[in-house]
Amino acid sequence: MGLKKFLFIFAQAHHEFRIPELESISELYGFKVVVPEDQDPLRPFMVLELESEDHARLLAQRCILIKSIYEFYCQADNYEELHRQNQANRHLWERYIEDTSFKFSVQAYNHKIPQRRQKEVVENFAYMGFSGKIDMKTPEIIMGCFEEYDDRRGHIRDKYEGDGSFRQVYFGKLIAEGTARALVSTFDVKKRSFFGNTSMESEISLLMANQSLASPGKLIYDPFMGTGSMAYPTAYFGAHVYGSDIDGRQMRGKGDVPGVVRAASQYGVAPRILDLCTFDITHNPWRCGDLFDAIITDPPYGVRAGAKRLGRKKELDAERMALYFEHRANPRPDDSPYIPPTKPYELSNLARDLVVLARYLLRPNGRLVFFLPTVNDEYEEVDIYSMLCEGMEVIANSLQDFGSWGRRLVTIRKITTEQYPPPSFAAPVESEEAAHVPAHRDFREKYFQGFKKPDTDAV
């Protein structure tokens, strides 16, 4: 079957996430989307190729960033050329001429078209000769014409100033509206039962769920569960979720029913939360690998609370260690429950350990999807590749930009069938670390210092 062209209209948000999301969902459903090299991801319109309209509908139902998809007829930088191309492509639309109810829609990006000119634009398509009924409510087909204007935010201008001076105009027939964007409101954190602080907005958690290829029958693990922001959309898409955290209070909240389970009940997915456990990933209970189809997580990186792992900042001397073991062996009846000590978990070490743990726990072709904060001015592509280990490859790396810093949604796939032993989480060898210092090293300290560079001239 040959490829057909489709006009994709995207929400103007998270433009770097568009192509990875499209490729992930097309892989999930077993087809391919062809993205021409000359496509500009910053623009809201893309002309992409698919095998069928059914594939376009599947993407519209699942992709969070798609507003609508049209069968592509033509595009040009003026209407004269647009109409010439449309007439040359008569074979695409002539089957609708005789007896098909229809509607024309004229819209613009970064501009508002006056009603009078909208009517003129529609009338100029009269050569198409549609003889069916004009139906503005429930037409059989909708023809869409889209004018794209340059971004003029920050400029004072009259209401319709610059009308007609568009960058590009597109024309096609509606295939499907993007229905998945409604989930952004469904999973809005403000509408969720509160049981603890959370920082992951719903749109991002949905994008992460799509990157993980969440679907019925999949088993997905979040090793830094917190309040479960990634669990709800992942479970909504049909996957079963297992969660853990070094601080169980975040998952439990207050009350007899754990907070994560209560929140999952709001979305009807509580049965898909398999279990919640409290442990440090560097001292985990996993005794066999190849368990999970995906690992999806937002590791703590220190803006709100620093990452922790079991251990002491300063080891006890021999005398104190002897007292500690004696007390552990003979606890007093009135003792409080033992809470093990923790020490800071530096972000670059955490990221490296997470990749090694994923290689052990993921099934072949399984995905690790996680956020990595970084200093934008210092970031280099090698930062991501320096954390990889044998058998793992990066397939997507998308930036959510906050100005001085950003967080990168990194997707890494397990490309080996070899079984590896449980990771030791040993400290990195100093000589290896000296070769390259990634921009996410010591991120917490850089954040609270305002990302100021050290004064090299100071004596």
Short mmCIF file of C-alpha atoms in Angstrom, two decimals:
data_model
loop_
_atom_site.label_atom_id
_atom_site.label_comp_id
_atom_site.label_asym_id
_atom_site.label_seq_id
_atom_site.Cartn_x
_atom_site.Cartn_y
_atom_site.Cartn_z
CA MET A 1 0.00 0.00 0.00
CA GLY A 2 1.35 3.43 -0.95
CA LEU A 3 1.79 6.34 1.41
CA LYS A 4 -0.70 9.22 1.63
CA LYS A 5 -0.05 12.76 2.81
CA PHE A 6 -1.86 14.16 5.83
CA LEU A 7 -1.90 17.64 7.32
CA PHE A 8 -1.30 17.52 11.08
CA ILE A 9 -2.35 20.50 13.20
CA PHE A 10 -0.65 20.58 16.58
CA ALA A 11 -1.28 22.38 19.83
CA GLN A 12 1.34 25.07 20.29
CA ALA A 13 2.97 23.46 23.30
CA HIS A 14 6.01 21.24 23.85
CA HIS A 15 7.05 21.31 20.19
CA GLU A 16 10.11 19.10 20.80
CA PHE A 17 7.81 16.34 22.07
CA ARG A 18 5.71 16.09 18.88
CA ILE A 19 7.80 13.79 16.73
CA PRO A 20 8.83 11.44 19.58
CA GLU A 21 5.16 11.09 20.55
CA LEU A 22 4.09 10.38 16.96
CA GLU A 23 6.83 7.80 16.50
CA SER A 24 6.05 6.13 19.83
CA ILE A 25 2.32 5.77 19.18
CA SER A 26 2.87 4.58 15.61
CA GLU A 27 5.26 1.94 17.00
CA LEU A 28 2.67 0.97 19.60
CA TYR A 29 0.06 0.32 16.90
CA GLY A 30 2.48 -1.28 14.45
CA PHE A 31 2.73 1.24 11.63
CA LYS A 32 5.15 3.94 10.53
CA VAL A 33 4.81 7.70 10.21
CA VAL A 34 7.15 9.33 7.68
CA VAL A 35 8.44 12.76 8.69
CA PRO A 36 10.13 14.68 5.83
CA GLU A 37 13.48 16.22 6.76
CA ASP A 38 12.35 19.75 5.85
CA GLN A 39 9.56 19.84 8.46
CA ASP A 40 9.94 22.63 11.04
CA PRO A 41 8.83 21.36 14.49
CA LEU A 42 8.30 24.94 15.72
CA ARG A 43 5.39 25.48 13.33
CA PRO A 44 1.87 24.21 14.13
CA PHE A 45 1.35 22.56 10.73
CA MET A 46 3.16 19.48 9.44
CA VAL A 47 2.58 17.43 6.29
CA LEU A 48 3.39 13.81 7.15
CA GLU A 49 2.90 10.49 5.39
CA LEU A 50 0.91 7.47 6.53
CA GLU A 51 -0.41 4.34 4.86
CA SER A 52 -4.08 4.91 5.65
CA GLU A 53 -6.73 7.11 7.22
CA ASP A 54 -7.18 4.49 9.95
CA HIS A 55 -3.63 5.16 11.11
CA ALA A 56 -4.37 8.87 11.22
CA ARG A 57 -7.43 8.23 13.40
CA LEU A 58 -5.41 6.09 15.81
CA LEU A 59 -2.88 8.89 16.22
CA ALA A 60 -5.65 11.46 16.77
CA GLN A 61 -7.21 9.27 19.48
CA ARG A 62 -3.97 8.80 21.42
CA CYS A 63 -1.51 11.65 20.78
CA ILE A 64 -1.87 14.46 23.33
CA LEU A 65 -0.38 17.18 21.11
CA ILE A 66 -2.59 16.64 18.03
CA LYS A 67 -5.51 19.02 17.54
CA SER A 68 -6.71 17.60 14.22
CA ILE A 69 -5.61 15.69 11.12
CA TYR A 70 -6.68 16.48 7.55
CA GLU A 71 -6.21 14.62 4.30
CA PHE A 72 -3.68 16.87 2.57
CA TYR A 73 -4.65 18.42 -0.76
CA CYS A 74 -2.24 21.32 -1.25
CA GLN A 75 -0.21 24.14 0.29
CA ALA A 76 1.24 27.38 -1.12
CA ASP A 77 2.34 30.88 -0.18
CA ASN A 78 -0.60 32.47 -2.08
CA TYR A 79 -4.12 31.50 -3.09
CA GLU A 80 -3.45 31.56 -6.83
CA GLU A 81 -0.89 28.79 -6.46
CA LEU A 82 -3.07 26.94 -3.91
CA HIS A 83 -6.00 26.78 -6.33
CA ARG A 84 -3.74 25.68 -9.19
CA GLN A 85 -2.45 22.77 -7.07
CA ASN A 86 -5.94 21.90 -5.84
CA GLN A 87 -7.28 21.68 -9.38
CA ALA A 88 -4.33 19.46 -10.33
CA ASN A 89 -5.27 17.18 -7.41
CA ARG A 90 -8.90 16.84 -8.49
CA HIS A 91 -8.67 13.05 -8.18
CA LEU A 92 -8.43 13.46 -4.38
CA TRP A 93 -11.80 15.19 -3.95
CA GLU A 94 -13.92 14.64 -7.07
CA ARG A 95 -15.78 11.72 -5.49
CA TYR A 96 -17.48 14.20 -3.13
CA ILE A 97 -18.87 16.43 -5.91
CA GLU A 98 -22.18 14.76 -6.68
CA ASP A 99 -24.05 14.07 -3.46
CA THR A 100 -22.07 14.76 -0.26
CA SER A 101 -23.09 17.26 2.39
CA PHE A 102 -20.19 19.54 3.19
CA LYS A 103 -18.87 22.50 5.13
CA PHE A 104 -15.94 24.85 4.56
CA SER A 105 -13.86 26.11 7.48
CA VAL A 106 -11.38 28.98 7.14
CA GLN A 107 -8.99 29.52 10.05
CA ALA A 108 -5.71 31.24 10.78
CA TYR A 109 -2.80 30.79 13.16
CA ASN A 110 -1.48 33.97 14.86
CA HIS A 111 -4.26 36.01 13.23
CA LYS A 112 -8.01 36.55 13.09
CA ILE A 113 -9.56 36.59 9.60
CA PRO A 114 -12.48 39.03 9.16
CA GLN A 115 -15.81 37.41 8.37
CA ARG A 116 -16.00 39.16 5.00
CA ARG A 117 -12.74 37.66 3.76
CA GLN A 118 -13.60 34.21 5.12
CA LYS A 119 -16.62 34.30 2.80
CA GLU A 120 -14.42 35.38 -0.12
CA VAL A 121 -11.99 32.53 0.51
CA VAL A 122 -14.81 29.97 0.49
CA GLU A 123 -16.38 31.40 -2.67
CA ASN A 124 -13.06 31.13 -4.49
CA PHE A 125 -13.32 27.34 -4.17
CA ALA A 126 -16.52 27.36 -6.28
CA TYR A 127 -14.68 25.61 -9.13
CA MET A 128 -14.79 22.40 -7.06
CA GLY A 129 -18.47 22.25 -8.01
CA PHE A 130 -19.85 20.52 -4.93
CA SER A 131 -23.56 19.96 -5.54
CA GLY A 132 -24.37 18.37 -2.20
CA LYS A 133 -26.09 20.11 0.69
CA ILE A 134 -24.26 22.74 2.72
CA ASP A 135 -24.56 21.54 6.31
CA MET A 136 -22.94 23.66 9.02
CA LYS A 137 -23.81 21.29 11.89
CA THR A 138 -23.42 17.67 10.78
CA PRO A 139 -21.76 17.60 7.35
CA GLU A 140 -20.40 14.40 5.84
CA ILE A 141 -17.12 16.14 5.05
CA ILE A 142 -15.38 19.28 6.32
CA MET A 143 -12.97 21.13 4.05
CA GLY A 144 -10.39 23.13 5.97
CA CYS A 145 -8.33 26.08 4.79
CA PHE A 146 -5.59 27.30 7.15
CA GLU A 147 -3.54 30.46 6.90
CA GLU A 148 -0.29 30.55 8.87
CA TYR A 149 1.02 33.96 9.99
CA ASP A 150 4.31 34.86 11.66
CA ASP A 151 4.28 35.29 15.42
CA ARG A 152 3.55 38.95 16.15
CA ARG A 153 3.18 38.80 19.90
CA GLY A 154 4.52 41.89 21.63
CA HIS A 155 3.64 44.16 18.69
CA ILE A 156 0.81 46.67 18.96
CA ARG A 157 -1.43 46.50 15.87
CA ASP A 158 -5.00 46.94 14.73
CA LYS A 159 -7.41 44.00 14.93
CA TYR A 160 -7.08 42.85 11.31
CA GLU A 161 -3.74 44.45 10.48
CA GLY A 162 -1.71 42.33 8.09
CA ASP A 163 -4.74 40.34 6.94
CA GLY A 164 -3.81 38.26 3.90
CA SER A 165 -0.06 38.57 4.45
CA PHE A 166 0.27 34.97 5.54
CA ARG A 167 3.38 32.83 5.47
CA GLN A 168 1.67 29.73 4.08
CA VAL A 169 -1.83 28.47 3.36
CA TYR A 170 -2.94 24.82 3.58
CA PHE A 171 -6.04 23.01 2.30
CA GLY A 172 -7.48 19.56 3.00
CA LYS A 173 -10.36 17.39 4.23
CA LEU A 174 -10.87 16.64 7.91
CA ILE A 175 -10.06 13.06 8.90
CA ALA A 176 -10.21 13.26 12.71
CA GLU A 177 -10.23 15.70 15.57
CA GLY A 178 -7.67 15.07 18.29
CA THR A 179 -9.68 13.60 21.15
CA ALA A 180 -6.77 12.81 23.48
CA ARG A 181 -6.18 16.46 24.39
CA ALA A 182 -9.29 16.34 26.57
CA LEU A 183 -7.33 14.08 28.92
CA VAL A 184 -5.18 17.06 29.92
CA SER A 185 -8.22 18.43 31.75
CA THR A 186 -9.29 15.01 33.03
CA PHE A 187 -5.96 14.48 34.80
CA ASP A 188 -5.56 18.09 35.93
CA VAL A 189 -3.72 18.07 39.26
CA LYS A 190 -6.09 20.74 40.62
CA LYS A 191 -9.00 18.32 40.24
CA ARG A 192 -7.20 15.44 41.95
CA SER A 193 -7.80 14.32 45.52
CA PHE A 194 -5.00 15.98 47.50
CA PHE A 195 -2.75 13.86 49.68
CA GLY A 196 0.71 15.38 49.11
CA ASN A 197 2.71 17.89 47.14
CA THR A 198 3.09 17.18 43.45
CA SER A 199 4.85 19.01 40.64
CA MET A 200 4.08 17.05 37.46
CA GLU A 201 1.45 18.70 35.27
CA SER A 202 -1.05 16.43 33.56
CA GLU A 203 -0.02 17.17 29.96
CA ILE A 204 3.55 16.14 30.65
CA SER A 205 2.56 12.98 32.52
CA LEU A 206 0.36 11.98 29.56
CA LEU A 207 3.24 12.55 27.15
CA MET A 208 5.43 10.38 29.35
CA ALA A 209 2.80 7.64 29.36
CA ASN A 210 2.75 7.71 25.56
CA GLN A 211 6.54 7.48 25.43
CA SER A 212 6.35 4.38 27.62
CA LEU A 213 3.94 2.74 25.12
CA ALA A 214 1.45 2.12 27.94
CA SER A 215 -1.32 -0.23 26.82
CA PRO A 216 -3.35 -3.21 28.08
CA GLY A 217 -1.19 -6.12 29.21
CA LYS A 218 1.91 -3.99 29.88
CA LEU A 219 3.61 -4.03 33.29
CA ILE A 220 5.17 -0.67 34.18
CA TYR A 221 7.29 0.38 37.17
CA ASP A 222 7.83 3.80 38.76
CA PRO A 223 10.82 3.66 41.16
CA PHE A 224 10.25 7.23 42.42
CA MET A 225 6.48 7.05 42.71
CA GLY A 226 5.90 10.04 45.02
CA THR A 227 2.24 11.02 44.66
CA GLY A 228 1.81 8.90 41.53
CA SER A 229 1.50 11.50 38.77
CA MET A 230 2.79 9.06 36.14
CA ALA A 231 0.76 6.11 37.41
CA TYR A 232 -2.71 7.49 36.63
CA PRO A 233 -2.43 8.16 32.86
CA THR A 234 -0.31 5.02 32.44
CA ALA A 235 -3.00 2.92 34.11
CA TYR A 236 -5.72 4.79 32.19
CA PHE A 237 -4.15 3.55 28.95
CA GLY A 238 -4.50 -0.01 30.24
CA ALA A 239 -1.13 -0.84 31.81
CA HIS A 240 -0.64 -2.31 35.28
CA VAL A 241 1.59 -0.21 37.52
CA TYR A 242 3.94 -1.07 40.36
CA GLY A 243 5.38 1.79 42.42
CA SER A 244 8.06 2.30 45.02
CA ASP A 245 9.71 5.19 46.82
CA ILE A 246 12.30 5.64 49.56
CA ASP A 247 9.72 7.75 51.45
CA GLY A 248 6.47 5.81 51.75
CA ARG A 249 4.66 8.82 53.23
CA GLN A 250 4.41 10.41 49.78
CA MET A 251 2.53 7.39 48.42
CA ARG A 252 0.39 6.80 51.51
CA GLY A 253 -0.74 10.26 52.50
CA LYS A 254 -3.17 10.22 55.41
CA GLY A 255 -6.01 7.77 55.89
CA ASP A 256 -6.53 4.04 55.77
CA VAL A 257 -6.42 3.83 51.96
CA PRO A 258 -3.10 4.90 50.38
CA GLY A 259 -3.33 8.29 48.67
CA VAL A 260 -2.15 6.89 45.33
CA VAL A 261 -4.96 4.33 45.38
CA ARG A 262 -7.54 6.97 46.37
CA ALA A 263 -6.48 9.23 43.50
CA ALA A 264 -6.45 6.28 41.08
CA SER A 265 -10.06 5.55 42.10
CA GLN A 266 -11.07 8.97 40.72
CA TYR A 267 -10.04 7.75 37.27
CA GLY A 268 -11.41 4.22 37.66
CA VAL A 269 -7.95 2.65 37.51
CA ALA A 270 -7.32 1.63 41.14
CA PRO A 271 -7.35 -2.13 40.25
CA ARG A 272 -4.40 -1.51 37.92
CA ILE A 273 -2.19 -0.24 40.76
CA LEU A 274 -0.62 -3.59 41.64
CA ASP A 275 1.29 -2.58 44.76
CA LEU A 276 3.23 0.19 46.49
CA CYS A 277 6.44 -0.53 48.38
CA THR A 278 8.92 1.52 50.38
CA PHE A 279 12.59 0.96 49.59
CA ASP A 280 15.70 2.61 48.21
CA ILE A 281 16.39 1.55 44.60
CA THR A 282 20.06 1.00 45.47
CA HIS A 283 18.92 -1.54 48.11
CA ASN A 284 16.03 -3.05 46.17
CA PRO A 285 14.26 -6.43 46.60
CA TRP A 286 14.42 -7.47 42.92
CA ARG A 287 16.00 -10.90 42.61
CA CYS A 288 15.38 -11.46 38.91
CA GLY A 289 15.40 -9.18 35.88
CA ASP A 290 13.41 -8.84 32.65
CA LEU A 291 10.24 -8.05 34.62
CA PHE A 292 8.84 -4.81 33.23
CA ASP A 293 7.78 -3.53 29.83
CA ALA A 294 8.65 0.04 30.82
CA ILE A 295 10.04 2.13 33.65
CA ILE A 296 8.54 5.61 33.86
CA THR A 297 9.59 8.11 36.51
CA ASP A 298 10.40 11.67 37.49
CA PRO A 299 13.44 11.32 39.77
CA PRO A 300 13.81 13.87 42.57
CA TYR A 301 16.40 16.42 41.52
CA GLY A 302 16.51 18.72 44.48
CA VAL A 303 14.39 21.79 43.66
CA ARG A 304 11.74 20.84 46.19
CA ALA A 305 13.44 17.94 47.97
CA GLY A 306 16.86 16.47 47.31
CA ALA A 307 17.24 12.87 46.22
CA LYS A 308 18.24 10.48 49.00
CA ARG A 309 19.66 7.00 49.29
CA LEU A 310 20.32 4.82 52.33
CA GLY A 311 23.58 5.51 54.12
CA ARG A 312 25.27 8.06 56.33
CA LYS A 313 26.88 11.32 55.29
CA LYS A 314 29.66 10.48 57.73
CA GLU A 315 30.36 6.90 58.77
CA LEU A 316 30.32 6.03 62.50
CA ASP A 317 33.55 5.21 64.26
CA ALA A 318 34.13 1.68 65.57
CA GLU A 319 32.83 2.43 69.09
CA ARG A 320 29.58 3.95 67.84
CA MET A 321 29.08 1.12 65.36
CA ALA A 322 29.41 -1.42 68.19
CA LEU A 323 26.79 0.47 70.24
CA TYR A 324 24.50 0.66 67.21
CA PHE A 325 24.59 -3.11 66.57
CA GLU A 326 24.15 -3.87 70.27
CA HIS A 327 21.08 -1.65 70.42
CA ARG A 328 19.65 -3.19 67.22
CA ALA A 329 20.10 -6.67 68.72
CA ASN A 330 18.47 -5.76 72.04
CA PRO A 331 15.91 -2.98 71.46
CA ARG A 332 14.03 -1.47 74.40
CA PRO A 333 10.25 -2.06 74.52
CA ASP A 334 9.54 1.69 74.34
CA ASP A 335 11.76 2.29 71.28
CA SER A 336 10.30 4.06 68.26
CA PRO A 337 10.37 2.20 64.92
CA TYR A 338 13.82 2.25 63.40
CA ILE A 339 14.25 4.78 60.60
CA PRO A 340 17.43 4.13 58.63
CA PRO A 341 19.69 7.11 57.92
CA THR A 342 19.90 8.59 54.44
CA LYS A 343 22.47 10.62 52.54
CA PRO A 344 22.23 12.84 49.44
CA TYR A 345 22.04 11.09 46.08
CA GLU A 346 23.86 13.20 43.50
CA LEU A 347 21.80 13.54 40.32
CA SER A 348 24.36 12.38 37.77
CA ASN A 349 25.01 9.25 39.87
CA LEU A 350 21.26 8.68 40.22
CA ALA A 351 20.73 8.95 36.44
CA ARG A 352 23.57 6.53 35.71
CA ASP A 353 22.26 4.05 38.29
CA LEU A 354 18.73 4.34 36.92
CA VAL A 355 19.89 3.33 33.43
CA VAL A 356 21.78 0.31 34.81
CA LEU A 357 18.77 -0.71 36.92
CA ALA A 358 16.53 -0.38 33.85
CA ARG A 359 18.79 -2.65 31.83
CA TYR A 360 18.40 -5.28 34.56
CA LEU A 361 14.63 -4.92 35.09
CA LEU A 362 13.35 -4.26 31.56
CA ARG A 363 12.35 -6.87 29.06
CA PRO A 364 14.04 -6.69 25.64
CA ASN A 365 12.79 -3.58 23.77
CA GLY A 366 11.47 -2.21 27.05
CA ARG A 367 11.69 1.54 27.59
CA LEU A 368 13.03 3.77 30.34
CA VAL A 369 11.25 7.16 30.30
CA PHE A 370 12.41 9.80 32.76
CA PHE A 371 13.03 13.51 33.22
CA LEU A 372 16.54 14.87 33.58
CA PRO A 373 16.98 18.54 34.61
CA THR A 374 19.92 20.36 33.12
CA VAL A 375 21.51 23.80 32.85
CA ASN A 376 20.73 25.00 29.33
CA ASP A 377 23.92 26.97 28.73
CA GLU A 378 26.10 24.07 29.81
CA TYR A 379 24.19 21.21 28.17
CA GLU A 380 25.91 19.06 25.54
CA GLU A 381 24.44 16.05 23.77
CA VAL A 382 27.17 13.88 25.25
CA ASP A 383 25.59 14.52 28.69
CA ILE A 384 22.84 12.05 27.83
CA TYR A 385 25.07 9.49 26.15
CA SER A 386 27.59 9.54 28.99
CA MET A 387 25.05 7.86 31.28
CA LEU A 388 24.39 4.95 28.92
CA CYS A 389 25.62 1.43 29.47
CA GLU A 390 26.02 -1.49 27.08
CA GLY A 391 22.68 -2.76 25.74
CA MET A 392 20.84 0.58 26.06
CA GLU A 393 20.23 3.25 23.41
CA VAL A 394 18.65 6.72 23.42
CA ILE A 395 15.65 7.01 21.09
CA ALA A 396 14.24 10.41 22.16
CA ASN A 397 15.46 13.49 24.02
CA SER A 398 13.00 16.41 24.26
CA LEU A 399 13.53 19.68 26.12
CA GLN A 400 10.96 21.47 28.27
CA ASP A 401 12.60 24.89 28.46
CA PHE A 402 12.33 27.10 31.57
CA GLY A 403 14.93 29.67 30.51
CA SER A 404 18.16 29.23 32.48
CA TRP A 405 17.40 25.57 32.95
CA GLY A 406 15.18 22.93 31.48
CA ARG A 407 14.23 19.33 31.96
CA ARG A 408 14.75 16.76 29.25
CA LEU A 409 12.35 13.92 28.71
CA VAL A 410 14.74 11.09 27.88
CA THR A 411 13.56 7.80 26.39
CA ILE A 412 16.06 4.92 26.41
CA ARG A 413 15.38 1.48 24.95
CA LYS A 414 16.86 -1.86 25.95
CA ILE A 415 18.29 -3.32 22.75
CA THR A 416 19.78 -6.53 24.11
CA THR A 417 18.37 -9.94 25.03
CA GLU A 418 21.35 -10.69 27.27
CA GLN A 419 20.54 -11.12 30.95
CA TYR A 420 22.64 -9.01 33.29
CA PRO A 421 23.29 -9.49 37.02
CA PRO A 422 21.70 -7.09 39.53
CA PRO A 423 23.55 -3.76 39.52
CA SER A 424 25.92 -3.07 42.39
CA PHE A 425 25.40 0.72 42.38
CA ALA A 426 29.09 1.15 43.13
CA ALA A 427 30.53 4.65 43.16
CA PRO A 428 31.95 5.72 39.78
CA VAL A 429 35.67 5.46 39.20
CA GLU A 430 37.15 8.94 39.51
CA SER A 431 39.17 8.76 36.30
CA GLU A 432 36.07 7.95 34.28
CA GLU A 433 34.14 10.84 35.77
CA ALA A 434 36.96 13.27 35.06
CA ALA A 435 36.56 12.71 31.33
CA HIS A 436 33.26 14.59 31.13
CA VAL A 437 31.20 16.54 33.67
CA PRO A 438 27.53 16.63 32.54
CA ALA A 439 25.42 19.76 32.90
CA HIS A 440 23.12 17.98 35.35
CA ARG A 441 25.95 17.30 37.82
CA ASP A 442 25.26 19.06 41.15
CA PHE A 443 22.03 20.48 39.71
CA ARG A 444 20.53 21.27 43.12
CA GLU A 445 23.46 23.49 44.09
CA LYS A 446 23.42 25.24 40.70
CA TYR A 447 19.69 25.87 40.96
CA PHE A 448 19.86 27.56 44.34
CA GLN A 449 22.86 29.61 43.22
CA GLY A 450 20.79 30.98 40.34
CA PHE A 451 22.98 29.16 37.80
CA LYS A 452 25.73 31.73 38.31
CA LYS A 453 29.09 30.69 37.00
CA PRO A 454 31.94 30.67 39.50
CA ASP A 455 34.05 33.82 39.55
CA THR A 456 37.30 32.60 38.02
CA ASP A 457 38.94 35.99 38.58
CA ALA A 458 38.45 35.88 42.36
CA VAL A 459 41.64 35.50 44.32
#
